[in-house]
Amino acid sequence: QVQLVESGGGLVQAGDSLRLSCAASVRTFSTYAMAWFRQAPGKEREFVTAISLSGGSTYYADSVKGRFTISRDNTKNTVHLQMNSLKPEDTAVYYCAARLLTVVKVTTGWDYWGQGTQVTVSS
């Protein structure tokens, strides 16, 4: 199985930056596509960004494109989400997710999930 632990969330002001990290406990990290989702109170969990096995391909929701950057380090079993120019509407619990091989952009396609880390952006 895969165990994922997120960190780096916090309370920031609009326009600030945060860097989230996800540490994976898995034997073959490089065989998993990785993603970040988020869920705000009263809303469904939504796709934010994903990255392919080697990091060669990345995908972003329109709402974060140009502001967020996903990256991975397969030697350290970690994935990161650099969030710049944060907006109040980015406030949510952010979840790290993993699935074998290929990226999908729907919540139901991902097999493993972290517990989430809270990001709150004040205006």
mmCIF file of C-alpha atoms in Angstrom:
data_model
loop_
_atom_site.group_PDB
_atom_site.id
_atom_site.type_symbol
_atom_site.label_atom_id
_atom_site.label_comp_id
_atom_site.label_asym_id
_atom_site.label_seq_id
_atom_site.Cartn_x
_atom_site.Cartn_y
_atom_site.Cartn_z
ATOM 1 C CA GLN A 1 0.000 0.000 0.000
ATOM 2 C CA VAL A 2 0.895 3.662 -0.245
ATOM 3 C CA GLN A 3 0.914 6.033 2.702
ATOM 4 C CA LEU A 4 0.871 9.770 2.044
ATOM 5 C CA VAL A 5 1.453 12.583 4.523
ATOM 6 C CA GLU A 6 0.928 16.235 3.607
ATOM 7 C CA SER A 7 2.542 19.203 5.292
ATOM 8 C CA GLY A 8 3.064 22.916 4.779
ATOM 9 C CA GLY A 9 -0.444 24.287 5.094
ATOM 10 C CA GLY A 10 -1.219 27.379 7.076
ATOM 11 C CA LEU A 11 -2.861 30.774 7.265
ATOM 12 C CA VAL A 12 -1.663 33.410 4.814
ATOM 13 C CA GLN A 13 -2.858 36.646 3.285
ATOM 14 C CA ALA A 14 -4.021 37.083 -0.277
ATOM 15 C CA GLY A 15 -1.050 37.405 -2.590
ATOM 16 C CA ASP A 16 1.236 35.335 -0.385
ATOM 17 C CA SER A 17 2.846 32.007 -1.205
ATOM 18 C CA LEU A 18 2.882 28.570 0.375
ATOM 19 C CA ARG A 19 4.719 25.379 -0.445
ATOM 20 C CA LEU A 20 2.983 22.119 0.347
ATOM 21 C CA SER A 21 4.835 18.839 0.594
ATOM 22 C CA CYS A 22 3.704 15.242 0.417
ATOM 23 C CA ALA A 23 5.877 12.429 1.688
ATOM 24 C CA ALA A 24 5.120 8.979 0.304
ATOM 25 C CA SER A 25 5.868 5.699 2.005
ATOM 26 C CA VAL A 26 6.037 3.324 -0.919
ATOM 27 C CA ARG A 27 8.545 0.911 -2.401
ATOM 28 C CA THR A 28 8.386 2.163 -5.977
ATOM 29 C CA PHE A 29 7.396 5.817 -5.887
ATOM 30 C CA SER A 30 8.354 6.380 -9.503
ATOM 31 C CA THR A 31 5.604 3.996 -10.673
ATOM 32 C CA TYR A 32 2.885 6.291 -9.303
ATOM 33 C CA ALA A 33 1.365 9.363 -10.787
ATOM 34 C CA MET A 34 0.789 12.010 -8.129
ATOM 35 C CA ALA A 35 -1.773 14.741 -7.720
ATOM 36 C CA TRP A 36 -3.159 17.425 -5.477
ATOM 37 C CA PHE A 37 -6.863 17.884 -4.872
ATOM 38 C CA ARG A 38 -8.640 20.340 -2.636
ATOM 39 C CA GLN A 39 -11.954 20.548 -0.866
ATOM 40 C CA ALA A 40 -13.581 23.648 0.539
ATOM 41 C CA PRO A 41 -16.397 23.467 3.108
ATOM 42 C CA GLY A 42 -19.679 22.539 1.465
ATOM 43 C CA LYS A 43 -18.056 21.738 -1.869
ATOM 44 C CA GLU A 44 -16.949 18.599 -3.649
ATOM 45 C CA ARG A 45 -13.316 17.648 -3.785
ATOM 46 C CA GLU A 46 -11.786 19.077 -6.940
ATOM 47 C CA PHE A 47 -8.735 18.393 -9.045
ATOM 48 C CA VAL A 48 -5.930 20.917 -8.704
ATOM 49 C CA THR A 49 -2.847 19.493 -10.387
ATOM 50 C CA ALA A 50 -1.097 16.241 -11.260
ATOM 51 C CA ILE A 51 2.293 15.047 -12.393
ATOM 52 C CA SER A 52 3.383 11.993 -14.348
ATOM 53 C CA LEU A 53 5.778 9.274 -13.201
ATOM 54 C CA SER A 54 9.020 10.988 -14.114
ATOM 55 C CA GLY A 55 7.710 14.523 -13.820
ATOM 56 C CA GLY A 56 7.764 15.033 -17.569
ATOM 57 C CA SER A 57 4.097 15.955 -17.820
ATOM 58 C CA THR A 58 2.061 18.217 -15.573
ATOM 59 C CA TYR A 59 -1.611 19.122 -15.542
ATOM 60 C CA TYR A 60 -3.395 22.018 -13.890
ATOM 61 C CA ALA A 61 -6.931 23.104 -13.256
ATOM 62 C CA ASP A 62 -7.738 26.350 -15.025
ATOM 63 C CA SER A 63 -8.292 28.051 -11.688
ATOM 64 C CA VAL A 64 -4.654 27.603 -10.620
ATOM 65 C CA LYS A 65 -2.796 27.607 -13.925
ATOM 66 C CA GLY A 66 0.036 30.102 -13.868
ATOM 67 C CA ARG A 67 -0.010 30.380 -10.075
ATOM 68 C CA PHE A 68 0.626 26.839 -8.825
ATOM 69 C CA THR A 69 3.476 24.509 -9.720
ATOM 70 C CA ILE A 70 3.663 20.798 -8.970
ATOM 71 C CA SER A 71 6.985 18.984 -8.796
ATOM 72 C CA ARG A 72 8.318 15.653 -7.613
ATOM 73 C CA ASP A 73 11.596 14.210 -6.428
ATOM 74 C CA ASN A 74 11.637 10.479 -7.041
ATOM 75 C CA THR A 75 14.874 10.071 -5.097
ATOM 76 C CA LYS A 76 13.184 11.397 -1.958
ATOM 77 C CA ASN A 77 9.661 10.059 -2.498
ATOM 78 C CA THR A 78 8.185 13.528 -2.281
ATOM 79 C CA VAL A 79 5.854 15.736 -4.266
ATOM 80 C CA HIS A 80 5.480 19.475 -3.774
ATOM 81 C CA LEU A 81 2.955 22.127 -4.594
ATOM 82 C CA GLN A 82 4.266 25.660 -4.866
ATOM 83 C CA MET A 83 1.348 28.050 -4.544
ATOM 84 C CA ASN A 84 1.906 31.682 -5.470
ATOM 85 C CA SER A 85 -0.438 34.657 -5.637
ATOM 86 C CA LEU A 86 -2.882 32.939 -3.348
ATOM 87 C CA LYS A 87 -6.499 34.038 -3.373
ATOM 88 C CA PRO A 88 -9.214 33.635 -0.744
ATOM 89 C CA GLU A 89 -10.950 31.169 -3.061
ATOM 90 C CA ASP A 90 -7.912 28.887 -2.723
ATOM 91 C CA THR A 91 -8.915 28.242 0.880
ATOM 92 C CA ALA A 92 -9.474 24.509 1.284
ATOM 93 C CA VAL A 93 -8.088 21.310 2.668
ATOM 94 C CA TYR A 94 -5.450 20.140 0.222
ATOM 95 C CA TYR A 95 -4.990 16.424 -0.328
ATOM 96 C CA CYS A 96 -2.128 14.532 -1.868
ATOM 97 C CA ALA A 97 -3.155 11.548 -3.992
ATOM 98 C CA ALA A 98 -1.467 8.709 -5.843
ATOM 99 C CA ARG A 99 -2.384 6.156 -8.477
ATOM 100 C CA LEU A 100 -0.440 3.661 -10.518
ATOM 101 C CA LEU A 101 1.036 4.802 -13.795
ATOM 102 C CA THR A 102 -1.360 7.283 -15.339
ATOM 103 C CA VAL A 103 -2.899 10.644 -14.506
ATOM 104 C CA VAL A 104 -6.644 11.205 -14.349
ATOM 105 C CA LYS A 105 -8.416 14.401 -13.396
ATOM 106 C CA VAL A 106 -11.317 12.977 -11.413
ATOM 107 C CA THR A 107 -11.365 12.181 -7.716
ATOM 108 C CA THR A 108 -12.601 8.615 -8.178
ATOM 109 C CA GLY A 109 -9.597 7.649 -10.266
ATOM 110 C CA TRP A 110 -7.067 7.953 -7.463
ATOM 111 C CA ASP A 111 -6.258 5.037 -5.196
ATOM 112 C CA TYR A 112 -4.400 6.512 -2.234
ATOM 113 C CA TRP A 113 -4.952 9.681 -0.255
ATOM 114 C CA GLY A 114 -3.262 11.636 2.473
ATOM 115 C CA GLN A 115 -5.116 13.090 5.432
ATOM 116 C CA GLY A 116 -5.047 16.627 4.053
ATOM 117 C CA THR A 117 -3.517 19.918 5.123
ATOM 118 C CA GLN A 118 -5.483 23.112 5.663
ATOM 119 C CA VAL A 119 -4.723 26.183 3.582
ATOM 120 C CA THR A 120 -6.512 29.366 4.592
ATOM 121 C CA VAL A 121 -6.098 32.578 2.610
ATOM 122 C CA SER A 122 -7.416 35.752 4.184
ATOM 123 C CA SER A 123 -8.404 38.849 2.246
#
